[in-house]
PDB file of C-alpha atoms in Angstrom:
ATOM      1  CA  UNK A   1     -62.742 250.730  -8.677  1.00  0.00           C
ATOM      2  CA  UNK A   2     -62.316 250.323  -4.885  1.00  0.00           C
ATOM      3  CA  UNK A   3     -59.640 252.541  -3.413  1.00  0.00           C
ATOM      4  CA  UNK A   4     -57.824 252.072  -0.122  1.00  0.00           C
ATOM      5  CA  UNK A   5     -55.633 254.578   1.417  1.00  0.00           C
ATOM      6  CA  UNK A   6     -52.556 253.816   3.666  1.00  0.00           C
ATOM      7  CA  UNK A   7     -51.724 255.698   6.821  1.00  0.00           C
ATOM      8  CA  UNK A   8     -48.255 256.659   5.120  1.00  0.00           C
ATOM      9  CA  UNK A   9     -50.194 258.151   2.082  1.00  0.00           C
ATOM     10  CA  UNK A  10     -52.535 260.282   4.327  1.00  0.00           C
ATOM     11  CA  UNK A  11     -49.470 261.432   6.376  1.00  0.00           C
ATOM     12  CA  UNK A  12     -47.606 262.552   3.283  1.00  0.00           C
ATOM     13  CA  UNK A  13     -50.609 264.317   1.782  1.00  0.00           C
ATOM     14  CA  UNK A  14     -51.145 266.440   4.953  1.00  0.00           C
ATOM     15  CA  UNK A  15     -47.609 267.599   4.574  1.00  0.00           C
ATOM     16  CA  UNK A  16     -48.211 269.020   1.224  1.00  0.00           C
ATOM     17  CA  UNK A  17     -49.363 272.715   1.599  1.00  0.00           C
ATOM     18  CA  UNK A  18     -49.765 273.641  -1.998  1.00  0.00           C
ATOM     19  CA  UNK A  19     -53.478 274.122  -2.721  1.00  0.00           C
ATOM     20  CA  UNK A  20     -53.254 273.382  -6.531  1.00  0.00           C
ATOM     21  CA  UNK A  21     -51.604 270.015  -5.817  1.00  0.00           C
ATOM     22  CA  UNK A  22     -54.142 269.182  -3.171  1.00  0.00           C
ATOM     23  CA  UNK A  23     -56.992 270.097  -5.670  1.00  0.00           C
ATOM     24  CA  UNK A  24     -55.423 267.952  -8.372  1.00  0.00           C
ATOM     25  CA  UNK A  25     -54.831 265.084  -6.005  1.00  0.00           C
ATOM     26  CA  UNK A  26     -58.504 265.130  -4.940  1.00  0.00           C
ATOM     27  CA  UNK A  27     -59.507 265.254  -8.568  1.00  0.00           C
ATOM     28  CA  UNK A  28     -57.180 262.212  -9.237  1.00  0.00           C
ATOM     29  CA  UNK A  29     -58.491 260.022  -6.539  1.00  0.00           C
ATOM     30  CA  UNK A  30     -62.074 260.795  -7.583  1.00  0.00           C
ATOM     31  CA  UNK A  31     -61.093 259.895 -11.173  1.00  0.00           C
ATOM     32  CA  UNK A  32     -59.561 256.551  -9.843  1.00  0.00           C
ATOM     33  CA  UNK A  33     -62.807 255.711  -7.989  1.00  0.00           C
ATOM     34  CA  UNK A  34     -64.869 256.321 -11.018  1.00  0.00           C
ATOM     35  CA  UNK A  35     -62.616 254.433 -13.505  1.00  0.00           C
ATOM     36  CA  UNK A  36     -63.748 251.055 -14.776  1.00  0.00           C
ATOM     37  CA  UNK A  37     -60.091 249.984 -15.179  1.00  0.00           C
ATOM     38  CA  UNK A  38     -56.497 251.077 -15.084  1.00  0.00           C
ATOM     39  CA  UNK A  39     -56.428 252.150 -18.841  1.00  0.00           C
ATOM     40  CA  UNK A  40     -59.055 254.950 -18.021  1.00  0.00           C
ATOM     41  CA  UNK A  41     -56.735 256.703 -15.543  1.00  0.00           C
ATOM     42  CA  UNK A  42     -54.852 259.628 -16.809  1.00  0.00           C
ATOM     43  CA  UNK A  43     -50.936 259.830 -16.363  1.00  0.00           C
ATOM     44  CA  UNK A  44     -50.725 256.355 -14.824  1.00  0.00           C
ATOM     45  CA  UNK A  45     -47.529 254.210 -15.743  1.00  0.00           C
ATOM     46  CA  UNK A  46     -46.550 250.721 -14.659  1.00  0.00           C
ATOM     47  CA  UNK A  47     -43.130 250.536 -12.754  1.00  0.00           C
ATOM     48  CA  UNK A  48     -40.554 248.487 -14.418  1.00  0.00           C
ATOM     49  CA  UNK A  49     -39.709 245.181 -12.773  1.00  0.00           C
ATOM     50  CA  UNK A  50     -42.837 245.055 -10.568  1.00  0.00           C
ATOM     51  CA  UNK A  51     -45.944 243.093 -11.272  1.00  0.00           C
ATOM     52  CA  UNK A  52     -48.607 245.432  -9.756  1.00  0.00           C
ATOM     53  CA  UNK A  53     -46.913 248.821  -8.799  1.00  0.00           C
ATOM     54  CA  UNK A  54     -47.804 251.881 -10.747  1.00  0.00           C
ATOM     55  CA  UNK A  55     -47.200 255.641 -10.397  1.00  0.00           C
ATOM     56  CA  UNK A  56     -49.416 258.541 -11.335  1.00  0.00           C
ATOM     57  CA  UNK A  57     -47.815 261.962 -12.094  1.00  0.00           C
ATOM     58  CA  UNK A  58     -49.195 265.187 -10.709  1.00  0.00           C
ATOM     59  CA  UNK A  59     -46.941 268.041 -11.745  1.00  0.00           C
ATOM     60  CA  UNK A  60     -43.723 267.400  -9.655  1.00  0.00           C
ATOM     61  CA  UNK A  61     -45.339 264.988  -7.366  1.00  0.00           C
ATOM     62  CA  UNK A  62     -46.113 261.299  -7.757  1.00  0.00           C
ATOM     63  CA  UNK A  63     -48.644 258.828  -6.268  1.00  0.00           C
ATOM     64  CA  UNK A  64     -47.269 255.417  -5.752  1.00  0.00           C
ATOM     65  CA  UNK A  65     -49.999 252.672  -5.912  1.00  0.00           C
ATOM     66  CA  UNK A  66     -50.548 248.906  -5.941  1.00  0.00           C
ATOM     67  CA  UNK A  67     -53.333 247.213  -7.794  1.00  0.00           C
ATOM     68  CA  UNK A  68     -54.852 243.931  -6.385  1.00  0.00           C
ATOM     69  CA  UNK A  69     -58.030 242.231  -7.732  1.00  0.00           C
ATOM     70  CA  UNK A  70     -59.689 245.510  -8.902  1.00  0.00           C
ATOM     71  CA  UNK A  71     -58.677 247.319  -5.668  1.00  0.00           C
ATOM     72  CA  UNK A  72     -56.166 250.213  -5.765  1.00  0.00           C
ATOM     73  CA  UNK A  73     -54.013 250.738  -2.722  1.00  0.00           C
ATOM     74  CA  UNK A  74     -52.729 254.304  -2.610  1.00  0.00           C
ATOM     75  CA  UNK A  75     -49.257 253.782  -0.830  1.00  0.00           C
ATOM     76  CA  UNK A  76     -47.191 256.896  -1.223  1.00  0.00           C
ATOM     77  CA  UNK A  77     -47.393 260.546  -2.209  1.00  0.00           C
ATOM     78  CA  UNK A  78     -44.116 262.616  -2.467  1.00  0.00           C
ATOM     79  CA  UNK A  79     -42.042 264.936  -4.588  1.00  0.00           C
ATOM     80  CA  UNK A  80     -40.541 263.226  -7.642  1.00  0.00           C
ATOM     81  CA  UNK A  81     -37.069 263.521  -6.286  1.00  0.00           C
ATOM     82  CA  UNK A  82     -37.875 261.602  -3.113  1.00  0.00           C
ATOM     83  CA  UNK A  83     -40.682 259.046  -3.879  1.00  0.00           C
ATOM     84  CA  UNK A  84     -38.431 256.425  -5.459  1.00  0.00           C
ATOM     85  CA  UNK A  85     -36.094 256.294  -2.515  1.00  0.00           C
ATOM     86  CA  UNK A  86     -38.659 254.192  -0.592  1.00  0.00           C
ATOM     87  CA  UNK A  87     -41.324 253.154  -3.048  1.00  0.00           C
ATOM     88  CA  UNK A  88     -41.441 250.461  -4.200  1.00  0.00           C
TER      89      UNK A  88
END
């Protein structure tokens, strides 16, 4: 799948200083790029009430993403207590 990363996502990732989370995040992004479809991505869940919004769980952090025409847009990355305040 094609992956697009927003400025907001990049900025939030740079704020995360935990090396284990960073490694897991890199592994997850690689997995998304190599996956033929959404069903092959681990820990992905569709958000209720939204047509094309999903989240991926990485320990206590979440990746917020949109899916449009076989293109994944990584929109947000934050701690689980904060991400749902502004995503979606």
